[in-house]
PDB file of C-alpha atoms in Angstrom:
ATOM      1  CA  MET O 125      92.883  46.366 175.478  1.00 50.00           C
ATOM      2  CA  LYS O 126      93.404  47.636 178.957  1.00 60.00           C
ATOM      3  CA  SER O 127      93.572  51.653 178.253  1.00 66.00           C
ATOM      4  CA  ASP O 128      93.524  51.929 182.017  1.00 71.00           C
ATOM      5  CA  SER O 129      97.558  50.674 181.353  1.00 82.00           C
ATOM      6  CA  VAL O 130      98.799  51.534 178.206  1.00 90.00           C
ATOM      7  CA  VAL O 131     100.889  54.294 177.567  1.00 94.00           C
ATOM      8  CA  PRO O 132     101.164  56.032 174.138  1.00 95.00           C
ATOM      9  CA  ALA O 133     103.918  57.821 173.371  1.00 95.00           C
ATOM     10  CA  ARG O 134     105.205  59.986 170.574  1.00 96.00           C
ATOM     11  CA  ARG O 135     107.549  58.085 168.011  1.00 95.00           C
ATOM     12  CA  ASP O 136     111.503  59.490 167.541  1.00 94.00           C
ATOM     13  CA  GLY O 137     112.263  60.661 163.880  1.00 94.00           C
ATOM     14  CA  ASN O 138     109.348  62.334 162.407  1.00 95.00           C
ATOM     15  CA  ALA O 139     109.027  65.823 161.669  1.00 95.00           C
ATOM     16  CA  VAL O 140     106.782  68.105 164.093  1.00 96.00           C
ATOM     17  CA  LEU O 141     106.163  71.227 164.347  1.00 96.00           C
ATOM     18  CA  GLU O 142     103.906  72.693 167.126  1.00 94.00           C
ATOM     19  CA  ARG O 143     102.229  75.440 167.038  1.00 94.00           C
ATOM     20  CA  ALA O 144     100.148  77.314 169.828  1.00 94.00           C
ATOM     21  CA  ASP O 145      96.815  75.640 168.815  1.00 95.00           C
ATOM     22  CA  SER O 146      97.927  73.003 165.936  1.00 96.00           C
ATOM     23  CA  VAL O 147     100.666  70.457 164.934  1.00 97.00           C
ATOM     24  CA  VAL O 148     102.156  69.536 161.711  1.00 96.00           C
ATOM     25  CA  LEU O 149     103.500  66.128 161.252  1.00 95.00           C
ATOM     26  CA  LEU O 150     105.500  64.299 158.884  1.00 94.00           C
ATOM     27  CA  ASN O 151     107.089  61.244 158.917  1.00 93.00           C
ATOM     28  CA  PRO O 152     109.808  60.985 156.417  1.00 92.00           C
ATOM     29  CA  ASP O 153     109.628  56.591 156.638  1.00 89.00           C
ATOM     30  CA  ARG O 154     106.066  56.997 154.936  1.00 88.00           C
ATOM     31  CA  LEU O 155     106.964  59.824 152.156  1.00 85.00           C
ATOM     32  CA  SER O 156     106.407  57.530 149.457  1.00 84.00           C
ATOM     33  CA  VAL O 157     102.907  56.879 150.881  1.00 81.00           C
ATOM     34  CA  GLN O 158     102.194  59.920 152.883  1.00 74.00           C
ATOM     35  CA  GLN O 159     103.245  62.344 150.456  1.00 76.00           C
ATOM     36  CA  GLN O 160     101.777  65.042 152.492  1.00 84.00           C
ATOM     37  CA  ALA O 161     102.206  66.801 156.240  1.00 89.00           C
ATOM     38  CA  LEU O 162      99.289  65.670 158.890  1.00 92.00           C
ATOM     39  CA  ILE O 163      97.828  69.228 160.350  1.00 95.00           C
ATOM     40  CA  LEU O 164      96.020  67.866 164.242  1.00 97.00           C
ATOM     41  CA  ILE O 165      93.602  70.828 165.281  1.00 97.00           C
ATOM     42  CA  GLY O 166      91.355  70.690 167.836  1.00 95.00           C
ATOM     43  CA  SER O 167      90.525  68.308 170.208  1.00 94.00           C
ATOM     44  CA  ALA O 168      92.732  65.904 168.111  1.00 96.00           C
ATOM     45  CA  PHE O 169      95.670  68.548 168.909  1.00 97.00           C
ATOM     46  CA  GLU O 170      94.839  68.043 171.954  1.00 96.00           C
ATOM     47  CA  VAL O 171      94.934  64.613 172.220  1.00 97.00           C
ATOM     48  CA  TRP O 172      98.241  65.244 170.886  1.00 97.00           C
ATOM     49  CA  ALA O 173      99.561  67.897 173.463  1.00 97.00           C
ATOM     50  CA  ALA O 174      98.428  65.010 176.052  1.00 97.00           C
ATOM     51  CA  VAL O 175     100.831  62.081 174.964  1.00 96.00           C
ATOM     52  CA  ASP O 176     103.855  62.466 176.925  1.00 91.00           C
ATOM     53  CA  GLU O 177     105.266  59.192 177.882  1.00 88.00           C
ATOM     54  CA  ARG O 178     103.775  58.818 181.060  1.00 90.00           C
ATOM     55  CA  ARG O 179      99.957  59.199 181.263  1.00 94.00           C
ATOM     56  CA  THR O 180      97.881  56.027 179.822  1.00 94.00           C
ATOM     57  CA  ILE O 181      94.761  56.484 177.360  1.00 95.00           C
ATOM     58  CA  VAL O 182      92.321  56.914 180.171  1.00 94.00           C
ATOM     59  CA  GLU O 183      94.622  59.769 182.183  1.00 95.00           C
ATOM     60  CA  ILE O 184      94.539  61.157 178.993  1.00 96.00           C
ATOM     61  CA  CYS O 185      91.044  60.964 178.603  1.00 96.00           C
ATOM     62  CA  GLU O 186      90.226  61.987 181.954  1.00 96.00           C
ATOM     63  CA  LEU O 187      92.417  65.186 181.409  1.00 96.00           C
ATOM     64  CA  LEU O 188      90.439  66.176 178.412  1.00 96.00           C
ATOM     65  CA  GLY O 189      86.919  64.821 180.264  1.00 96.00           C
ATOM     66  CA  GLU O 190      88.173  68.006 182.975  1.00 96.00           C
ATOM     67  CA  ARG O 191      88.452  70.553 180.251  1.00 93.00           C
ATOM     68  CA  TYR O 192      85.203  69.899 178.362  1.00 92.00           C
ATOM     69  CA  GLY O 193      83.126  68.646 181.308  1.00 95.00           C
ATOM     70  CA  LYS O 194      82.726  65.515 180.069  1.00 95.00           C
ATOM     71  CA  ALA O 195      83.361  61.787 181.695  1.00 96.00           C
ATOM     72  CA  ALA O 196      86.793  60.032 180.895  1.00 95.00           C
ATOM     73  CA  SER O 197      84.262  57.034 179.166  1.00 94.00           C
ATOM     74  CA  GLU O 198      82.716  59.932 177.106  1.00 95.00           C
ATOM     75  CA  LEU O 199      85.820  60.192 175.160  1.00 96.00           C
ATOM     76  CA  GLU O 200      87.657  57.379 175.196  1.00 94.00           C
ATOM     77  CA  HIS O 201      86.441  55.616 171.792  1.00 94.00           C
ATOM     78  CA  ASP O 202      87.406  58.881 169.845  1.00 95.00           C
ATOM     79  CA  VAL O 203      90.695  59.404 172.189  1.00 96.00           C
ATOM     80  CA  PHE O 204      91.455  55.647 171.214  1.00 95.00           C
ATOM     81  CA  SER O 205      90.740  55.915 167.602  1.00 95.00           C
ATOM     82  CA  LEU O 206      93.021  58.431 166.915  1.00 97.00           C
ATOM     83  CA  LEU O 207      95.457  57.211 168.625  1.00 97.00           C
ATOM     84  CA  VAL O 208      95.858  53.949 166.706  1.00 95.00           C
ATOM     85  CA  ARG O 209      94.926  55.949 163.287  1.00 94.00           C
ATOM     86  CA  LEU O 210      98.479  57.758 164.213  1.00 96.00           C
ATOM     87  CA  GLN O 211      99.819  54.761 165.202  1.00 95.00           C
ATOM     88  CA  SER O 212      99.278  53.318 161.498  1.00 92.00           C
ATOM     89  CA  LEU O 213     100.745  56.336 160.333  1.00 92.00           C
ATOM     90  CA  GLY O 214     103.724  55.563 162.503  1.00 93.00           C
ATOM     91  CA  PHE O 215     103.876  58.980 164.818  1.00 96.00           C
ATOM     92  CA  VAL O 216     102.696  56.756 167.764  1.00 96.00           C
ATOM     93  CA  GLU O 217     103.575  53.844 169.517  1.00 95.00           C
ATOM     94  CA  PHE O 218     101.901  52.450 172.283  1.00 92.00           C
ATOM     95  CA  GLY O 219     104.231  50.983 175.499  1.00 80.00           C
ATOM     96  CA  ASP O 220     103.244  47.153 174.587  1.00 54.00           C
ATOM     97  CA  VAL O 221     102.232  46.910 171.014  1.00 39.00           C
ATOM     98  CA  ARG O 222     100.421  43.469 171.874  1.00 35.00           C
ATOM     99  CA  SER O 223      98.629  44.869 173.883  1.00 41.00           C
ATOM    100  CA  VAL O 224      96.029  46.882 171.317  1.00 42.00           C
ATOM    101  CA  ASP O 225      92.480  45.368 170.345  1.00 46.00           C
ATOM    102  CA  THR O 226      93.450  45.521 166.433  1.00 42.00           C
ATOM    103  CA  GLN O 227      90.288  43.498 166.085  1.00 43.00           C
ATOM    104  CA  ASN O 228      88.033  46.507 166.787  1.00 44.00           C
ATOM    105  CA  VAL O 229      90.590  48.750 164.820  1.00 41.00           C
ATOM    106  CA  SER O 230      88.682  48.346 161.259  1.00 40.00           C
ATOM    107  CA  GLU O 231      85.347  49.019 162.694  1.00 41.00           C
ATOM    108  CA  CYS O 232      86.138  52.645 164.233  1.00 39.00           C
ATOM    109  CA  ARG O 233      83.693  54.789 163.042  1.00 33.00           C
ATOM    110  CA  SER O 234      85.514  57.759 164.744  1.00 38.00           C
ATOM    111  CA  GLN O 235      85.092  61.258 163.068  1.00 37.00           C
ATOM    112  CA  PHE O 236      88.644  61.136 163.882  1.00 38.00           C
ATOM    113  CA  ARG O 237      89.079  58.834 160.953  1.00 34.00           C
ATOM    114  CA  VAL O 238      86.616  60.241 158.303  1.00 30.00           C
ATOM    115  CA  ARG O 239      87.633  64.264 158.245  1.00 36.00           C
ATOM    116  CA  ARG O 240      90.355  65.055 156.108  1.00 41.00           C
ATOM    117  CA  ASP O 241      90.365  68.189 154.788  1.00 45.00           C
ATOM    118  CA  SER O 242      92.784  69.542 152.512  1.00 47.00           C
ATOM    119  CA  GLY O 243      94.943  72.205 154.103  1.00 51.00           C
ATOM    120  CA  PRO O 244      96.423  75.652 151.954  1.00 50.00           C
ATOM    121  CA  ALA O 245      99.317  73.933 150.988  1.00 51.00           C
ATOM    122  CA  GLY O 246      97.440  70.191 150.618  1.00 49.00           C
ATOM    123  CA  GLU O 247      98.226  69.245 153.761  1.00 46.00           C
ATOM    124  CA  GLN O 248      96.011  66.655 155.556  1.00 48.00           C
ATOM    125  CA  GLN O 249      93.919  68.624 158.597  1.00 49.00           C
ATOM    126  CA  TRP O 250      92.809  66.183 160.821  1.00 50.00           C
ATOM    127  CA  GLY O 251      89.929  67.622 163.045  1.00 54.00           C
ATOM    128  CA  SER O 252      87.635  65.755 165.232  1.00 50.00           C
ATOM    129  CA  GLY O 253      84.585  66.972 164.366  1.00 51.00           C
ATOM    130  CA  VAL O 254      84.093  65.874 167.698  1.00 55.00           C
ATOM    131  CA  SER O 255      82.755  68.774 169.717  1.00 54.00           C
ATOM    132  CA  TRP O 256      83.182  68.021 173.690  1.00 56.00           C
ATOM    133  CA  ASN O 257      82.257  71.413 174.718  1.00 48.00           C
TER     134      ASN O 257
END
């Protein structure tokens, strides 16, 4: 995938509750599978907040890189992995779905995929064990 040309977008039809430092997501089409809200916190929330239907994946990485003093290339794997996970849950779509490299998706070991905690009401919280500070 050429992440410098792919623009992720939030999918319509989802319940979204944005807070100052987190977002609660629920996909009504996946209630039988998801069965609980998804909460994005920390850097996962910052990636979500940067998805605005204008920025490419690389531009999102550059924006976050400026905030954390990191090169965009250092963040690209984690950002891409999170966006692909959000796509699989129906929260994000890519401008050209055929350009997503699905062969490498199953091999991703990003901490976004493996850290899933239950929140106070049993919601899934996706933080990133990734600290870019």
